[in-house]
XYZ file of C-alpha atoms in Angstrom:
518
model
C -4.303 13.249 -35.298
C -4.147 10.971 -32.237
C -7.113 10.904 -29.858
C -5.100 11.283 -26.694
C -8.076 10.417 -24.469
C -8.330 6.925 -26.016
C -4.892 5.997 -27.056
C -4.132 3.945 -23.927
C -7.013 1.501 -24.630
C -7.500 -1.170 -27.180
C -4.184 -2.158 -28.744
C -6.078 -3.910 -31.463
C -7.724 -1.331 -33.601
C -10.468 -2.035 -36.077
C -8.634 -0.796 -39.268
C -5.053 -0.186 -38.177
C -3.314 2.996 -37.059
C -0.813 5.036 -39.054
C 2.819 4.267 -38.051
C 3.619 7.850 -36.977
C 0.483 7.908 -34.784
C 1.404 4.558 -33.155
C 4.912 5.896 -32.384
C 3.391 9.102 -30.979
C 1.221 6.971 -28.770
C 4.151 5.077 -27.419
C 6.154 8.229 -26.806
C 3.162 9.764 -24.969
C 2.812 6.742 -22.719
C 6.634 6.701 -22.098
C 6.535 10.284 -20.941
C 5.078 9.060 -17.693
C 8.054 6.698 -16.982
C 11.144 7.299 -14.939
C 14.050 8.708 -16.920
C 16.161 5.796 -18.201
C 19.090 8.107 -19.091
C 20.717 11.108 -17.405
C 21.950 9.500 -14.086
C 19.007 10.366 -11.862
C 17.400 6.860 -11.650
C 19.252 4.740 -9.135
C 17.491 1.346 -9.855
C 16.132 -0.809 -12.686
C 18.243 0.680 -15.514
C 21.868 0.790 -16.331
C 23.224 3.680 -18.316
C 26.926 4.034 -19.302
C 26.422 7.401 -21.033
C 28.432 6.136 -24.041
C 27.458 8.188 -27.121
C 26.017 6.232 -29.919
C 25.600 2.991 -27.945
C 21.893 3.017 -27.890
C 21.646 3.427 -31.631
C 24.230 0.679 -32.174
C 22.384 -1.791 -29.874
C 19.020 -0.926 -31.456
C 20.459 -1.528 -34.968
C 21.912 -4.900 -33.974
C 18.641 -5.810 -32.304
C 16.792 -4.984 -35.443
C 19.107 -7.169 -37.559
C 18.265 -10.244 -35.472
C 14.887 -9.501 -33.952
C 13.147 -12.159 -36.077
C 15.889 -14.822 -35.629
C 14.659 -17.715 -33.491
C 16.993 -19.260 -30.923
C 14.933 -22.404 -30.862
C 17.126 -24.101 -33.491
C 20.849 -23.104 -33.747
C 21.228 -25.192 -36.812
C 18.805 -22.967 -38.731
C 20.362 -19.815 -37.325
C 24.061 -20.275 -36.810
C 24.610 -16.522 -36.399
C 22.787 -16.625 -33.053
C 24.802 -19.700 -31.951
C 28.103 -17.832 -32.787
C 26.952 -14.739 -30.831
C 25.879 -16.723 -27.807
C 29.079 -18.613 -27.740
C 30.944 -15.360 -27.925
C 29.070 -13.821 -25.077
C 29.569 -16.904 -22.955
C 33.348 -16.887 -23.740
C 33.531 -13.159 -22.746
C 31.660 -13.712 -19.494
C 33.751 -16.788 -18.720
C 37.088 -14.834 -19.219
C 35.870 -11.978 -17.113
C 34.910 -14.366 -14.276
C 38.119 -16.269 -14.081
C 37.577 -19.052 -16.535
C 38.928 -20.028 -19.860
C 42.220 -21.133 -21.400
C 45.221 -20.592 -19.061
C 43.124 -20.507 -15.870
C 42.238 -23.155 -13.243
C 38.833 -23.424 -14.868
C 39.726 -23.881 -18.594
C 36.520 -25.742 -19.495
C 33.828 -23.237 -18.515
C 30.698 -23.457 -20.575
C 27.405 -21.602 -20.342
C 24.140 -20.506 -21.750
C 22.561 -17.058 -22.547
C 19.245 -16.471 -20.664
C 16.696 -13.657 -20.517
C 17.854 -12.301 -17.162
C 19.145 -12.998 -13.694
C 15.891 -14.661 -12.537
C 15.999 -17.222 -15.366
C 19.655 -17.813 -14.713
C 19.001 -18.569 -11.004
C 16.034 -20.768 -11.703
C 18.193 -22.740 -14.226
C 21.082 -23.012 -11.584
C 18.660 -24.521 -9.119
C 17.134 -26.724 -11.777
C 20.473 -28.046 -12.820
C 21.526 -28.787 -9.357
C 18.204 -30.512 -8.564
C 18.226 -32.668 -11.726
C 21.825 -33.719 -11.095
C 20.509 -35.698 -8.151
C 17.290 -37.553 -9.212
C 17.823 -39.955 -6.206
C 17.055 -37.102 -3.846
C 13.282 -37.000 -3.680
C 13.023 -33.885 -1.496
C 15.909 -31.616 -2.569
C 16.887 -28.521 -0.761
C 18.972 -25.418 -1.324
C 20.835 -23.288 1.254
C 20.889 -19.460 0.786
C 21.729 -16.509 3.061
C 18.771 -14.124 3.931
C 20.401 -11.544 1.687
C 20.323 -13.795 -1.365
C 18.161 -12.468 -4.264
C 14.463 -13.275 -4.010
C 14.800 -15.164 -7.353
C 16.116 -18.116 -5.388
C 12.820 -18.214 -3.499
C 10.996 -18.057 -6.808
C 13.189 -20.854 -8.121
C 12.395 -22.982 -5.046
C 8.743 -22.267 -5.393
C 8.590 -23.106 -9.156
C 10.728 -26.213 -8.864
C 9.361 -27.475 -5.590
C 12.731 -27.335 -3.735
C 12.869 -26.586 -0.151
C 14.591 -23.305 0.822
C 16.817 -23.214 3.788
C 17.521 -19.517 4.642
C 20.430 -18.727 6.814
C 20.054 -15.432 8.741
C 22.737 -12.825 8.122
C 24.211 -10.806 10.971
C 23.080 -7.237 11.081
C 26.642 -6.098 11.856
C 28.221 -7.622 8.767
C 25.359 -8.069 6.323
C 27.232 -11.241 5.177
C 26.479 -14.910 5.842
C 28.654 -16.817 8.426
C 30.283 -19.739 6.607
C 29.955 -21.858 9.685
C 26.213 -21.180 9.769
C 25.927 -22.044 5.995
C 27.789 -25.278 6.738
C 25.478 -26.174 9.525
C 22.407 -25.742 7.260
C 23.624 -28.258 4.730
C 21.713 -31.498 4.962
C 21.929 -34.840 3.057
C 19.174 -33.501 0.822
C 20.989 -30.267 -0.023
C 21.753 -30.024 -3.729
C 22.986 -26.365 -3.863
C 24.592 -23.768 -1.676
C 24.422 -20.171 -2.952
C 26.053 -16.820 -2.130
C 26.188 -13.431 -3.743
C 28.855 -11.297 -5.303
C 27.638 -8.690 -4.529
C 24.323 -8.872 -2.718
C 21.655 -6.629 -4.288
C 20.336 -4.951 -1.218
C 23.563 -3.685 0.254
C 26.149 -4.285 -2.389
C 28.560 -6.309 -0.246
C 30.456 -9.430 -1.376
C 29.760 -12.636 0.558
C 32.702 -14.783 1.808
C 32.555 -16.949 -1.289
C 35.822 -18.789 -0.770
C 34.787 -20.017 2.649
C 31.316 -20.952 1.577
C 32.443 -22.712 -1.506
C 34.883 -24.716 0.701
C 32.179 -25.875 2.997
C 29.941 -26.799 0.084
C 32.799 -28.771 -1.573
C 33.460 -30.573 1.757
C 29.842 -31.609 1.822
C 29.940 -32.676 -1.864
C 27.491 -29.976 -2.853
C 27.481 -27.521 -5.685
C 28.151 -23.856 -5.024
C 26.475 -21.137 -7.096
C 27.718 -17.583 -7.061
C 24.985 -15.058 -7.894
C 26.951 -12.319 -9.584
C 24.042 -11.165 -11.600
C 23.884 -7.706 -10.179
C 27.385 -6.332 -10.098
C 29.606 -9.313 -10.879
C 30.651 -7.892 -14.211
C 32.214 -4.873 -12.583
C 33.975 -6.581 -9.630
C 36.996 -7.909 -11.725
C 37.467 -4.454 -13.119
C 37.413 -2.921 -9.718
C 40.022 -5.419 -8.642
C 42.234 -4.349 -11.579
C 41.863 -0.797 -10.359
C 43.377 -1.823 -7.054
C 40.101 -2.198 -4.999
C 40.218 -4.991 -2.435
C 37.725 -7.259 -4.103
C 37.693 -10.703 -2.386
C 37.979 -13.882 -4.499
C 34.514 -14.865 -5.828
C 34.830 -16.259 -9.357
C 36.054 -19.558 -10.918
C 39.506 -18.969 -9.443
C 37.834 -20.176 -6.245
C 37.867 -23.912 -5.836
C 34.411 -25.337 -5.142
C 32.574 -22.656 -7.190
C 30.684 -24.738 -9.685
C 28.473 -22.089 -11.384
C 28.099 -18.279 -11.713
C 25.403 -16.098 -13.115
C 26.038 -12.544 -14.486
C 23.696 -10.157 -16.100
C 24.938 -8.468 -19.244
C 21.973 -5.999 -19.149
C 23.407 -4.607 -15.923
C 27.049 -3.571 -15.801
C 27.975 -4.876 -19.298
C 25.363 -2.150 -20.256
C 23.565 -4.284 -22.815
C 19.863 -3.733 -23.411
C 17.540 -5.874 -21.484
C 17.175 -8.813 -21.244
C 20.413 -10.779 -21.369
C 22.085 -12.814 -18.666
C 24.726 -15.668 -18.711
C 24.806 -18.729 -16.588
C 28.193 -20.322 -16.485
C 29.267 -23.824 -15.278
C 32.762 -24.908 -14.480
C 32.468 -27.741 -17.064
C 30.030 -29.351 -19.500
C 29.314 -32.276 -17.232
C 28.020 -29.893 -14.587
C 25.860 -28.084 -17.116
C 24.295 -31.263 -18.678
C 21.285 -31.531 -16.318
C 20.323 -27.966 -17.284
C 19.006 -29.115 -20.735
C 15.479 -30.200 -21.339
C 14.859 -32.646 -24.148
C 11.611 -34.348 -25.193
C 11.017 -36.670 -28.078
C 7.898 -38.626 -27.093
C 5.522 -36.738 -29.398
C 5.050 -36.598 -33.230
C 6.568 -33.140 -33.627
C 10.147 -31.951 -33.649
C 12.382 -33.174 -30.818
C 12.458 -30.408 -28.314
C 15.888 -29.548 -26.867
C 16.291 -26.382 -24.794
C 19.285 -25.143 -22.762
C 17.054 -22.520 -21.144
C 13.454 -22.052 -20.037
C 12.095 -20.542 -23.268
C 11.916 -22.479 -26.481
C 11.362 -19.655 -29.050
C 13.725 -16.868 -28.333
C 14.242 -13.600 -30.217
C 17.766 -13.049 -31.390
C 17.411 -9.335 -30.843
C 18.581 -9.005 -27.228
C 21.550 -11.430 -27.890
C 22.664 -9.448 -30.970
C 22.357 -6.167 -29.087
C 24.473 -7.599 -26.245
C 27.047 -8.924 -28.685
C 27.246 -5.481 -30.305
C 27.481 -3.740 -27.020
C 30.387 -5.854 -25.679
C 32.244 -5.631 -28.997
C 31.883 -1.822 -29.102
C 32.834 -1.035 -25.509
C 35.619 -3.608 -25.173
C 37.792 -4.470 -22.255
C 39.447 -0.991 -22.031
C 36.000 0.616 -22.201
C 34.681 -1.466 -19.288
C 37.801 -0.588 -17.214
C 37.141 3.098 -17.866
C 33.514 2.771 -16.950
C 34.388 0.923 -13.781
C 36.721 3.713 -12.897
C 34.056 6.412 -13.412
C 31.508 4.399 -11.470
C 33.930 3.770 -8.514
C 34.583 7.496 -8.197
C 30.807 8.191 -8.328
C 30.162 5.614 -5.607
C 32.832 7.267 -3.438
C 31.400 10.751 -3.963
C 27.850 9.662 -3.225
C 28.934 7.837 -0.079
C 30.651 11.039 1.077
C 27.477 12.907 0.441
C 25.510 10.567 2.710
C 28.188 10.784 5.459
C 27.904 14.514 5.382
C 24.289 14.639 6.233
C 23.245 14.467 9.844
C 20.647 11.800 10.513
C 21.833 9.357 7.780
C 24.320 6.542 7.926
C 25.708 3.992 5.377
C 24.476 0.468 5.849
C 27.866 -0.730 4.711
C 31.011 0.787 3.382
C 30.633 0.518 -0.385
C 32.668 -2.147 -2.052
C 31.015 -2.535 -5.448
C 28.478 -0.290 -7.283
C 25.924 0.346 -4.465
C 25.405 2.979 -1.941
C 22.901 1.947 0.588
C 21.910 4.139 3.599
C 19.509 4.310 6.471
C 18.406 6.819 9.142
C 20.044 7.183 12.446
C 17.904 7.428 15.621
C 16.049 10.735 15.400
C 16.791 11.005 11.724
C 14.267 11.563 8.978
C 11.527 9.235 7.867
C 13.122 7.391 5.065
C 10.006 6.985 3.115
C 9.245 10.643 3.220
C 12.848 11.362 2.274
C 12.445 9.124 -0.849
C 9.471 11.148 -1.779
C 11.348 14.401 -1.292
C 14.224 13.094 -3.467
C 11.763 12.138 -6.168
C 10.363 15.714 -6.134
C 13.900 16.960 -6.740
C 14.382 14.578 -9.649
C 16.201 11.657 -7.941
C 14.514 8.363 -8.162
C 15.786 5.958 -5.492
C 14.641 2.561 -4.280
C 13.268 2.187 -0.786
C 13.892 -1.095 0.962
C 11.550 -2.197 3.761
C 12.799 -3.401 7.149
C 13.508 -7.003 7.637
C 14.566 -9.354 10.444
C 16.361 -6.675 12.438
C 17.639 -4.736 9.484
C 16.221 -1.180 9.286
C 14.467 0.257 6.262
C 16.978 1.715 3.809
C 17.464 3.536 0.593
C 19.325 1.738 -2.245
C 21.249 3.500 -4.880
C 22.423 1.395 -7.900
C 25.314 3.608 -9.219
C 26.212 3.546 -12.944
C 28.687 5.479 -15.030
C 25.928 8.003 -16.075
C 25.650 9.158 -12.444
C 29.131 10.644 -12.417
C 28.289 13.937 -14.082
C 25.438 14.382 -11.591
C 27.213 13.537 -8.319
C 27.942 17.141 -7.508
C 24.222 17.941 -7.584
C 23.214 15.052 -5.326
C 24.767 16.160 -2.086
C 22.971 19.566 -1.833
C 19.688 18.036 -2.911
C 20.052 15.120 -0.339
C 20.673 17.675 2.468
C 17.677 19.744 1.342
C 15.460 16.691 1.072
C 16.475 15.437 4.574
C 15.578 18.984 5.925
C 12.233 18.834 4.169
C 11.535 15.280 5.473
C 12.342 16.408 8.993
C 9.936 19.361 8.689
C 7.177 17.113 7.321
C 7.648 14.664 10.111
C 7.220 10.902 9.908
C 4.167 9.153 8.359
C 1.862 7.887 11.106
C -0.582 5.070 10.319
C -3.810 5.402 12.259
C -3.514 3.155 15.330
C -6.269 0.886 14.293
C -4.815 0.423 10.861
C -1.369 -0.319 12.175
C -2.815 -2.884 14.556
C -4.817 -4.433 11.773
C -1.842 -4.782 9.406
C 0.377 -6.206 12.144
C -2.172 -8.855 12.971
C -3.332 -9.778 9.443
C -2.761 -13.124 8.003
C -2.593 -13.597 4.306
C -5.842 -15.606 4.396
C -7.580 -12.546 6.056
C -6.663 -10.243 3.214
C -9.872 -10.624 1.109
C -10.105 -8.790 -2.206
C -12.733 -6.475 -0.742
C -10.489 -5.539 2.206
C -7.556 -4.943 -0.133
C -9.571 -2.787 -2.413
C -10.615 -0.634 0.538
C -6.944 -0.270 1.664
C -5.821 0.521 -1.774
C -8.464 3.239 -2.234
C -7.448 4.778 1.167
C -3.865 4.756 0.051
C -4.570 6.422 -3.233
C -3.819 3.372 -5.329
C -6.108 3.613 -8.323
C -6.735 1.453 -11.295
C -9.829 -0.347 -12.299
C -11.734 -1.655 -9.273
C -10.033 0.636 -6.673
C -12.615 2.292 -4.637
C -15.441 0.703 -6.642
C -15.947 -3.100 -6.137
C -17.567 -3.606 -9.477
C -14.947 -1.638 -11.343
C -17.635 -0.339 -13.617
C -16.884 2.932 -15.258
C -13.394 3.169 -13.866
C -10.678 4.155 -16.326
C -6.905 4.069 -15.810
C -6.038 6.145 -12.589
C -9.523 5.962 -11.191
C -9.339 6.476 -7.445
C -5.919 8.023 -7.442
C -4.802 11.594 -6.898
C -5.253 14.263 -9.531
C -2.915 13.737 -12.496
C -1.173 10.844 -10.684
C -2.406 8.006 -12.930
C -2.918 4.710 -11.131
C -0.381 5.461 -8.335
C -0.334 8.313 -5.821
C 2.263 11.070 -6.332
C 3.838 10.329 -2.930
C 4.487 6.739 -1.784
C 5.424 7.213 1.824
C 2.046 6.099 3.232
C 1.984 3.065 1.029
C 5.638 2.120 2.070
C 4.812 2.706 5.687
C 1.836 0.362 5.574
C 3.936 -2.329 3.891
C 6.748 -1.866 6.264
C 4.395 -2.385 9.200
C 3.285 -5.749 7.709
C 5.062 -9.017 8.392
C 6.546 -10.596 5.204
C 3.676 -12.968 4.442
C 0.885 -10.447 4.677
C 3.269 -7.879 2.934
C 3.533 -10.319 -0.073
C -0.227 -10.746 -0.192
C -0.879 -7.037 -0.131
C 1.563 -6.307 -2.939
C 0.012 -9.175 -5.076
C -3.373 -7.658 -4.543
C -2.255 -4.133 -5.151
C -0.431 -4.971 -8.324
C -3.511 -7.073 -9.413
C -5.617 -3.897 -9.076
C -3.285 -2.105 -11.470
C -2.969 -4.999 -14.087
C -6.430 -4.980 -15.524
C -7.231 -5.052 -19.284
C -8.411 -1.791 -20.925
C -11.318 -2.738 -23.173
C -11.423 0.675 -24.844
C -10.946 1.414 -28.509
C -7.855 3.090 -29.832
C -9.120 4.165 -33.257
């Protein structure tokens, strides 16, 4: 019998725990998570609602979980599967035999962030003569570019995006290119709003400057070619565009493979060469890595291989059809509600909306939708762009679409009745004026406790005696049941203090549990 009061603590038990009890513990902990299936979670997970696919992927993962991608000569099965995944992604994205990009090559990575870090690393290392390299990205580019720039010590030149279009102006991108620029990037589509950047024009200005152009298609790029085949007006964005030198696409998104598998493609092997890391100046084996990790489990790669083989080209076309229709219906549901408007007309797999003047408080609306079983993603205001609500739409959403419209209308009415969240004037003034340096741990702990963010240390500077969820609302675990106040506070903070606040808040949650699990 599991001791439910102690199961969360102490993964290393003194004498071991029976297998059935361990699994029961995992299932109990998972019960607090958002639902990964069923079409009610509009972020983080991608569910095609294909019967038997989970079981197939899990079985394939199990077959290769202990295979090590460090040495393809020892495990040729993994090399074969990686090459097959790269070939499939290359064909979907306009490369391969019979195309204008017949020599496309690539690597399998752990996710979109790793793919983008490697794209920046490859461009940087291709120009060792540039001592202070820079990359140019639109302000709507994924935050992983900023992470790559930070990790690799590359300067990040961010080009503002017009509020009216949500797309970068190619002329502004061209103006941002300097002699030290090693990479220009764009999105197809952008994560926040789901729109496709003017890739052809941006790639052209990059080529004119002799600079590489990377297309971040991690989020929805797998689906765009299928939408084009369905007659949707998808602009050119892939290797059919001259000047596009690399593309990243996540297979654990709209290829519906389990996490985490992404593919980074280059137009040819010469462009990919600087991606590799090799080191022989030590007495051990010569290290040669195409990606950041050395040891890699074959499990995710085998699961992705099984997923693509099982669904097939016709299956992806069917899933794109279902998803396109769901996107259209959800957009209609938003248009039908007074007080809301679409941020952009949907052109991929995203519905993004905001409130009109006099409309509901979006953060309260998100909480109201959560209470009705819909888990959406709030996006904070930024550089003239209002706060918004992001819906990542997958094929699993389609059977639920008819339920969403009435629930959205009801949630908006409830949010209007509740009224907007108002920060105390002194707190709003404090947050607006704070610098990251002023956010001491003690100040953040006090803010967290006032917002209902629990966890060890919240509301108790020593942290002594605090178990998981201390300082939070009844039954809410380490987070409050409603997040509108937290999001309002973060929305009031400029980007730099906002980053610092989130680092400290998450740090309060990520503390070791020293309890025993026996």
